[in-house]
CSV table of C-alpha atoms in Angstrom, one decimal:
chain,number,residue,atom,x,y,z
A,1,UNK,CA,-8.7,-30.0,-37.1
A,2,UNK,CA,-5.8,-28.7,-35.6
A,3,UNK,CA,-6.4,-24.9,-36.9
A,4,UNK,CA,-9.4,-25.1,-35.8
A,5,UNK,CA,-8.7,-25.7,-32.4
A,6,UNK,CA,-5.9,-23.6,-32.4
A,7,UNK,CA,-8.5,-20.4,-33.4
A,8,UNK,CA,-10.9,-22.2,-30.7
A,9,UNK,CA,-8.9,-21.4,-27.9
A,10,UNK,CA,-7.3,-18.5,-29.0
A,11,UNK,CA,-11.1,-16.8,-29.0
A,12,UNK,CA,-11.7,-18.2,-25.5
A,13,UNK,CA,-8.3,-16.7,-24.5
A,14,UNK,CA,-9.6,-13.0,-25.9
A,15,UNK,CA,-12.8,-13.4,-23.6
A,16,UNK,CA,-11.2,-14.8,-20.9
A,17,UNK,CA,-8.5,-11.8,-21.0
A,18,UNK,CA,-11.1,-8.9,-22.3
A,19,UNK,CA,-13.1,-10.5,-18.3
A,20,UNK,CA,-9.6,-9.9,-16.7
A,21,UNK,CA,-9.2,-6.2,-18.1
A,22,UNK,CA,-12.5,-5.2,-16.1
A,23,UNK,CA,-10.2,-6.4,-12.5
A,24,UNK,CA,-7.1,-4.7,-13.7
A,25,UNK,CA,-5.9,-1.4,-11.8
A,26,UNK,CA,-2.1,0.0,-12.6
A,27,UNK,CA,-0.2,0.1,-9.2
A,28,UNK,CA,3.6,1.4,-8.4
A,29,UNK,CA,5.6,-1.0,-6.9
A,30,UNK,CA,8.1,0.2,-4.8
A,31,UNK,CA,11.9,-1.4,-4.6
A,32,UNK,CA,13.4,-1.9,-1.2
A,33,UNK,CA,17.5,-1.7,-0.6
A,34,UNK,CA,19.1,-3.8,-4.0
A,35,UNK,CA,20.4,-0.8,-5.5
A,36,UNK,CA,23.1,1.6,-4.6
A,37,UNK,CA,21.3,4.4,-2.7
A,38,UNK,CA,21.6,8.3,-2.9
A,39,UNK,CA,21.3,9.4,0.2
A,40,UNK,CA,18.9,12.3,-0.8
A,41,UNK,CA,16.7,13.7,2.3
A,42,UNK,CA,13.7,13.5,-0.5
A,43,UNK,CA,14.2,10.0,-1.2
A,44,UNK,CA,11.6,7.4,-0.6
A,45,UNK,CA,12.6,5.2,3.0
A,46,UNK,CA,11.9,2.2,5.0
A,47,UNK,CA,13.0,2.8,8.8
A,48,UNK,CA,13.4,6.5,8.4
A,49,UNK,CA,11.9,9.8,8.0
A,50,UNK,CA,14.2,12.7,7.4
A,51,UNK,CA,11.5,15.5,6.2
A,52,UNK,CA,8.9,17.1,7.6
A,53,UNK,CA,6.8,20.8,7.9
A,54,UNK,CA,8.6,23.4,9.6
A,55,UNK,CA,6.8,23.3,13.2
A,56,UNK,CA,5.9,19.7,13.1
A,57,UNK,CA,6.3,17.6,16.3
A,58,UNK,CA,8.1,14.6,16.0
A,59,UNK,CA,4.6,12.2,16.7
A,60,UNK,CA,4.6,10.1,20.2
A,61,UNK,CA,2.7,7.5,21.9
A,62,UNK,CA,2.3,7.0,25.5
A,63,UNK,CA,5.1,9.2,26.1
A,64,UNK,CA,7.4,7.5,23.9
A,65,UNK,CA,8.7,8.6,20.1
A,66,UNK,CA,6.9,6.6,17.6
A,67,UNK,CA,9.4,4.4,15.1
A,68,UNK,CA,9.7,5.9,12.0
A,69,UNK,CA,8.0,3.4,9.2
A,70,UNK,CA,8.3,4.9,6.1
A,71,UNK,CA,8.6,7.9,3.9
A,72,UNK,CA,7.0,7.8,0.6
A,73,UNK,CA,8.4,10.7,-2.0
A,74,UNK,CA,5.2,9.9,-4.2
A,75,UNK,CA,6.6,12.4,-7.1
A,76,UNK,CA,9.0,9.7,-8.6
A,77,UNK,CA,5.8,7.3,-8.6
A,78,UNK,CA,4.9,6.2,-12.6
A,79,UNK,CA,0.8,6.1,-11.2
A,80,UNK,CA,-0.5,7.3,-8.0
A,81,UNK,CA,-4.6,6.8,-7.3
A,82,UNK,CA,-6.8,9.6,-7.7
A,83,UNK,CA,-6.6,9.8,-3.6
A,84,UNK,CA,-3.2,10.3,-3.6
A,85,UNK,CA,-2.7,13.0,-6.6
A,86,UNK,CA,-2.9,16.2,-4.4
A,87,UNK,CA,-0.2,14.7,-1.9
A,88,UNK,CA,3.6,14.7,-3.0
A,89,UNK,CA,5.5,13.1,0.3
A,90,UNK,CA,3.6,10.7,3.1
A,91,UNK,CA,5.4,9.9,6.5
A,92,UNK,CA,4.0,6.8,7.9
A,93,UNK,CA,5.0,6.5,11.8
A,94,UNK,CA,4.3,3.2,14.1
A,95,UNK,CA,4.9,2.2,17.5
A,96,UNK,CA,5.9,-0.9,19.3
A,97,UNK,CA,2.1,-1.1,20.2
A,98,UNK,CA,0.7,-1.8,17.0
A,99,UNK,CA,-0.3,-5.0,17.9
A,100,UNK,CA,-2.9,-3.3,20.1
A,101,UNK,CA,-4.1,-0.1,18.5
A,102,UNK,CA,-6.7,1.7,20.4
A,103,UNK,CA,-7.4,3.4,16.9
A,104,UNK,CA,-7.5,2.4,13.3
A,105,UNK,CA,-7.9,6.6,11.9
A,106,UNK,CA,-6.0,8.7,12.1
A,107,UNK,CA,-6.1,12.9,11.3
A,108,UNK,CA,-3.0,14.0,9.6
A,109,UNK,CA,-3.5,17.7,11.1
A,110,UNK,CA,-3.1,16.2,14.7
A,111,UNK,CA,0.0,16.0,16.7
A,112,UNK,CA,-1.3,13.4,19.0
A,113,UNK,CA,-1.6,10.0,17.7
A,114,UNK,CA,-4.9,8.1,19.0
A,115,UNK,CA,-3.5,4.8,17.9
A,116,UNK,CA,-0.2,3.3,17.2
A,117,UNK,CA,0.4,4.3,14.1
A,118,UNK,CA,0.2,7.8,12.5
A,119,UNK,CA,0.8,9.3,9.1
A,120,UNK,CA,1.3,12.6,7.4
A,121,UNK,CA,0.4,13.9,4.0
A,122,UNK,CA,2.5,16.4,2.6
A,123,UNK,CA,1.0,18.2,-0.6
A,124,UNK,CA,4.4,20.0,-1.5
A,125,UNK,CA,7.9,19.0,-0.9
A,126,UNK,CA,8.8,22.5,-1.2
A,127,UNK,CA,7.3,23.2,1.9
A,128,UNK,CA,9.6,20.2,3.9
A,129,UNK,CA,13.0,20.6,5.7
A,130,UNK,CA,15.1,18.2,7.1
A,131,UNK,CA,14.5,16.6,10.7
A,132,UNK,CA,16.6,15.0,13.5
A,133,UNK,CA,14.7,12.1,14.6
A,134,UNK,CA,14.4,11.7,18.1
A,135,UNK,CA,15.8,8.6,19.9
A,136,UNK,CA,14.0,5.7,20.0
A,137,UNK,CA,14.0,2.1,20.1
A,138,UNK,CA,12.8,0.9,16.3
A,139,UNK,CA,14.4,-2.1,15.1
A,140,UNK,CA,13.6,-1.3,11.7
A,141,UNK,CA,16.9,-0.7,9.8
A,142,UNK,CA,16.4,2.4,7.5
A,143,UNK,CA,16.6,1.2,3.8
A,144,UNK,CA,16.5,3.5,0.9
A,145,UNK,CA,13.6,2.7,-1.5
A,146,UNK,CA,12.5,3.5,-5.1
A,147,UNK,CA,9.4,3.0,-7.3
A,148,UNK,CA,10.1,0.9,-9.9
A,149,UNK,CA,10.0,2.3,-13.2
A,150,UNK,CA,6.9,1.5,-14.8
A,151,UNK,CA,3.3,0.8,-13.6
A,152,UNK,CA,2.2,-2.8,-13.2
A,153,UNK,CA,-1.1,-4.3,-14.0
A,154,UNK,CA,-2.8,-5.5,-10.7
A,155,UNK,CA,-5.8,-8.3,-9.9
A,156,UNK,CA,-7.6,-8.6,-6.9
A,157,UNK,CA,-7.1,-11.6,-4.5
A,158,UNK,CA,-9.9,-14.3,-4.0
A,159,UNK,CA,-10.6,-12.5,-0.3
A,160,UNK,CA,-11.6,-9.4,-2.7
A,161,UNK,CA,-13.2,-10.6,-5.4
A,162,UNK,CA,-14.8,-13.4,-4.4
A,163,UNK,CA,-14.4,-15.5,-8.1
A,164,UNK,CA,-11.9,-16.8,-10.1
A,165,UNK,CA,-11.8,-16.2,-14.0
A,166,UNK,CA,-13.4,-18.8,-16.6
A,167,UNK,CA,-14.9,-19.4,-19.3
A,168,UNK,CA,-18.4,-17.9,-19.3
A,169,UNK,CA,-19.6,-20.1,-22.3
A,170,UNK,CA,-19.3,-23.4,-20.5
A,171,UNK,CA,-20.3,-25.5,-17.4
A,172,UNK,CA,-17.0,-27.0,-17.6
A,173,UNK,CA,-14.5,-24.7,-18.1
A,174,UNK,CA,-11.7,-25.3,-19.9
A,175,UNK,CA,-9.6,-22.9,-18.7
A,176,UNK,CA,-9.7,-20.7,-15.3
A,177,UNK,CA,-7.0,-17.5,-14.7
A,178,UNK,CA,-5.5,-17.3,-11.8
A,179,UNK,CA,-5.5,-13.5,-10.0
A,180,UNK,CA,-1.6,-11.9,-10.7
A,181,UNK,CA,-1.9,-9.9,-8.0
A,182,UNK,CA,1.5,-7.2,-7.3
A,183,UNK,CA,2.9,-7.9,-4.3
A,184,UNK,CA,4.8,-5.6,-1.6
A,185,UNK,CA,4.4,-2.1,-1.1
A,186,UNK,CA,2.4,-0.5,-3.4
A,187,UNK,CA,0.6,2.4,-4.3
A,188,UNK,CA,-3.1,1.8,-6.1
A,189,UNK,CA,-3.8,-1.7,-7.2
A,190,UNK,CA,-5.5,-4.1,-5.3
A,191,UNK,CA,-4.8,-4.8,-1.3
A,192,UNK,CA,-3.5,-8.4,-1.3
A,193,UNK,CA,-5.8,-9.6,1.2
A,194,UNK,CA,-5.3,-13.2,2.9
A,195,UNK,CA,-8.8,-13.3,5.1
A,196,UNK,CA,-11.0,-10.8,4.1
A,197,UNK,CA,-11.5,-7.1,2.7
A,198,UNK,CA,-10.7,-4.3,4.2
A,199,UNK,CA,-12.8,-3.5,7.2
A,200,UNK,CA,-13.5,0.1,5.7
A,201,UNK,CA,-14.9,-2.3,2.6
A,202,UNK,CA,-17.1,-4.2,5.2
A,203,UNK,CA,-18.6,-1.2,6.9
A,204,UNK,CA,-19.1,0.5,3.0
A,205,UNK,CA,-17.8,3.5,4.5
A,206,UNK,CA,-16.2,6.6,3.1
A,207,UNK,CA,-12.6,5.5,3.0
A,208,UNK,CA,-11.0,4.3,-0.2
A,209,UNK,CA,-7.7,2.1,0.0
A,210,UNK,CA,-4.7,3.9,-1.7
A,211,UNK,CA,-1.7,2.2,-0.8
A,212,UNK,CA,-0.2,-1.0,0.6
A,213,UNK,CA,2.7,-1.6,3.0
A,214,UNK,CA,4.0,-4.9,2.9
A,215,UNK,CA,6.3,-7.0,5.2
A,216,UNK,CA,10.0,-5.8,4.5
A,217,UNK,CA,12.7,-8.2,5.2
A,218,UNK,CA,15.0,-6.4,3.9
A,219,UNK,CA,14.5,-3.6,6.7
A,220,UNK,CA,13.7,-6.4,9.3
A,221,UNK,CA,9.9,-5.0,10.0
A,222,UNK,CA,7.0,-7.5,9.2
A,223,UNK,CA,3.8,-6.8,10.7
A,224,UNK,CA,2.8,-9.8,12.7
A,225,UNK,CA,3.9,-12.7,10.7
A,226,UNK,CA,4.9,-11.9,7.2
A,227,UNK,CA,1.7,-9.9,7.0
A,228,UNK,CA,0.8,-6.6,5.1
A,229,UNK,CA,-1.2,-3.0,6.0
A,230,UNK,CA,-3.8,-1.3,4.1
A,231,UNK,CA,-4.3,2.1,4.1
A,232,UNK,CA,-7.3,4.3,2.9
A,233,UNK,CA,-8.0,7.7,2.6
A,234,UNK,CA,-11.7,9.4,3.5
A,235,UNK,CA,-13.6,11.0,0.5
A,236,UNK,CA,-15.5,13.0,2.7
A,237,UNK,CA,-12.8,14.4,5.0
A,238,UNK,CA,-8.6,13.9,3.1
A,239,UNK,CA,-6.9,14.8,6.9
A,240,UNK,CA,-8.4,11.1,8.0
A,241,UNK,CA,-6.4,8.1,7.2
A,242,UNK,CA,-7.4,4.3,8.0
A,243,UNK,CA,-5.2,1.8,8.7
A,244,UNK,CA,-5.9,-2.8,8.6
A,245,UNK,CA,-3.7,-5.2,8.4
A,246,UNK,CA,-3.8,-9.3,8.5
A,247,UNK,CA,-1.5,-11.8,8.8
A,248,UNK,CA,-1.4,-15.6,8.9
A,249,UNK,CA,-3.9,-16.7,12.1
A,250,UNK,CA,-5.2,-13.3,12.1
C-alpha cells in the first residue's frame, strides 16, 4: 500500500510539473551592492549612468536634469529576451515627477523626454564613452550591480496568469503549486504583477515586456511603496519603449 501511493503521487507530481514547464521563462536576476565593486565605467548601476554615445545630451525634464536610474551592461547577462539581443548597454533615466508622467513611451532616438522617465538602448559598447553627469537632486545612491551567474526559472503571478496549478485529473485536488516567481530586477521572465497586467497586455498592443526594475533598498529608490516597473519594447518600431508600474493601493 504504501509503494503504491508513493508511485501515486510521484505520477501526479510529473503532470503537475510537466503543466508548470509550459509557465516557465529563464530570467537574469540582477544583484544590487553585497559584493565588492569594480568601479568599471561598463559596469551594470543603480543611481548612475557613466556611459553614453558621443553627442548625446544628458536627458531633462521641465528644465531640470533627469536622475540617473540605472545602467544595465546586458553583455555579462546569462539570458537576455529575444527583444533585448540586438542591444548591449540600456540607460534608464527618471525624474522626480514620475509619480505624474504625462507619457508612458518613450523613443530612444529623442533627446526630449515626453514623460518622466526616459531610456536609451545602446547596440554596441564600443561605440560609448564616459560621461560627467550633470547636477542634480536624485536621492538614489549609485550602487554597483551584477547579474547573477546563472539564469533562473520564472512563473507568472496570479495577476498574469489568472490560475493556480493542480491536478487536472480530479475535482479535488490533492495538491496545487504555488507560482515561484523571481523577484527584483530582472531581465525576461515574468513581470511580478500585484493588480493587474501590464497595460500594453490590456490594450493587446505591439509592445512586449523585456525587463523588470524592482524597488531597491539598497540604493534608497522604490517606486511608490515598495512597488516595481515594467518595461516593454515595440515589435513594430525597437526606438519606442513603454514604461507601468504598481504598487500597494495603486
Amino acid at each position: 500500500m504504501k509503494n503504491f501511493m508513493r508511485n501515486f503521487l510521484d505520477g501526479m507530481r510529473v503532470e503537475t510539473h510537466n503543466e508548470l514547464d509550459q509557465f516557465t521563462r529563464p530570467a537574469s536576476s540582477l544583484e544590487v551592492g553585497n559584493f565588492r565593486p569594480s568601479n568599471a565605467p561598463n559596469s551594470s548601476y543603480i543611481g548612475d549612468v557613466k556611459l553614453q554615445k558621443r553627442g548625446d545630451i544628458w536627458p531633462e525634464f521641465h528644465g531640470k536634469p533627469l536622475w540617473p536610474l540605472a545602467q544595465l551592461n546586458l553583455t555579462t547577462a546569462p539570458f537576455r529576451p529575444s527583444g533585448l539581443q540586438d542591444i548591449e548597454m540600456i540607460t534608464i533615466f527618471v525624474s522626480e515627477y514620475f509619480m505624474e508622467m504625462a507619457g508612458n513611451v518613450v523613443n530612444s532616438h529623442e533627446y526630449a523626454p515626453v514623460g518622466g522617465w526616459y531610456l536609451r538602448a545602446y547596440p554596441r559598447m564600443s561605440d560609448l564613452e564616459d560621461v560627467i553627469a550633470p547636477e542634480h537632486d536624485s536621492p538614489i545612491i549609485a550602487t554597483e550591480a551584477r547579474w547573477r551567474k546563472y539564469a533562473l526559472g520564472d512563473h507568472p503571478t496570479l495577476a498574469i496568469s489568472g490560475q493556480s496549478i493542480t491536478d487536472q485529473n480530479r475535482e479535488d485536488p490533492i495538491e496545487e503549486i504555488e507560482f515561484d516567481s523571481v523577484q527584483g530586477t530582472k531581465l525576461g521572465g515574468w513581470p511580478n504583477c500585484l493588480q493587474s497586467p501590464p497595460w500594453w497586455e490590456q490594450q493587446q498592443s505591439d509592445f512586449e515586456y523585456v525587463l523588470q526594475l524592482d524597488s531597491m533598498p539598497e540604493a534608497e529608490w522604490t517606486w511608490g511603496e515598495g512597488g516595481t516597473a515594467f518595461i516593454a519594447r515595440s515589435k513594430k518600431d525597437p526606438d519606442r519603449w513603454a514604461l507601468d508600474y504598481q504598487f500597494s493601493g495603486r
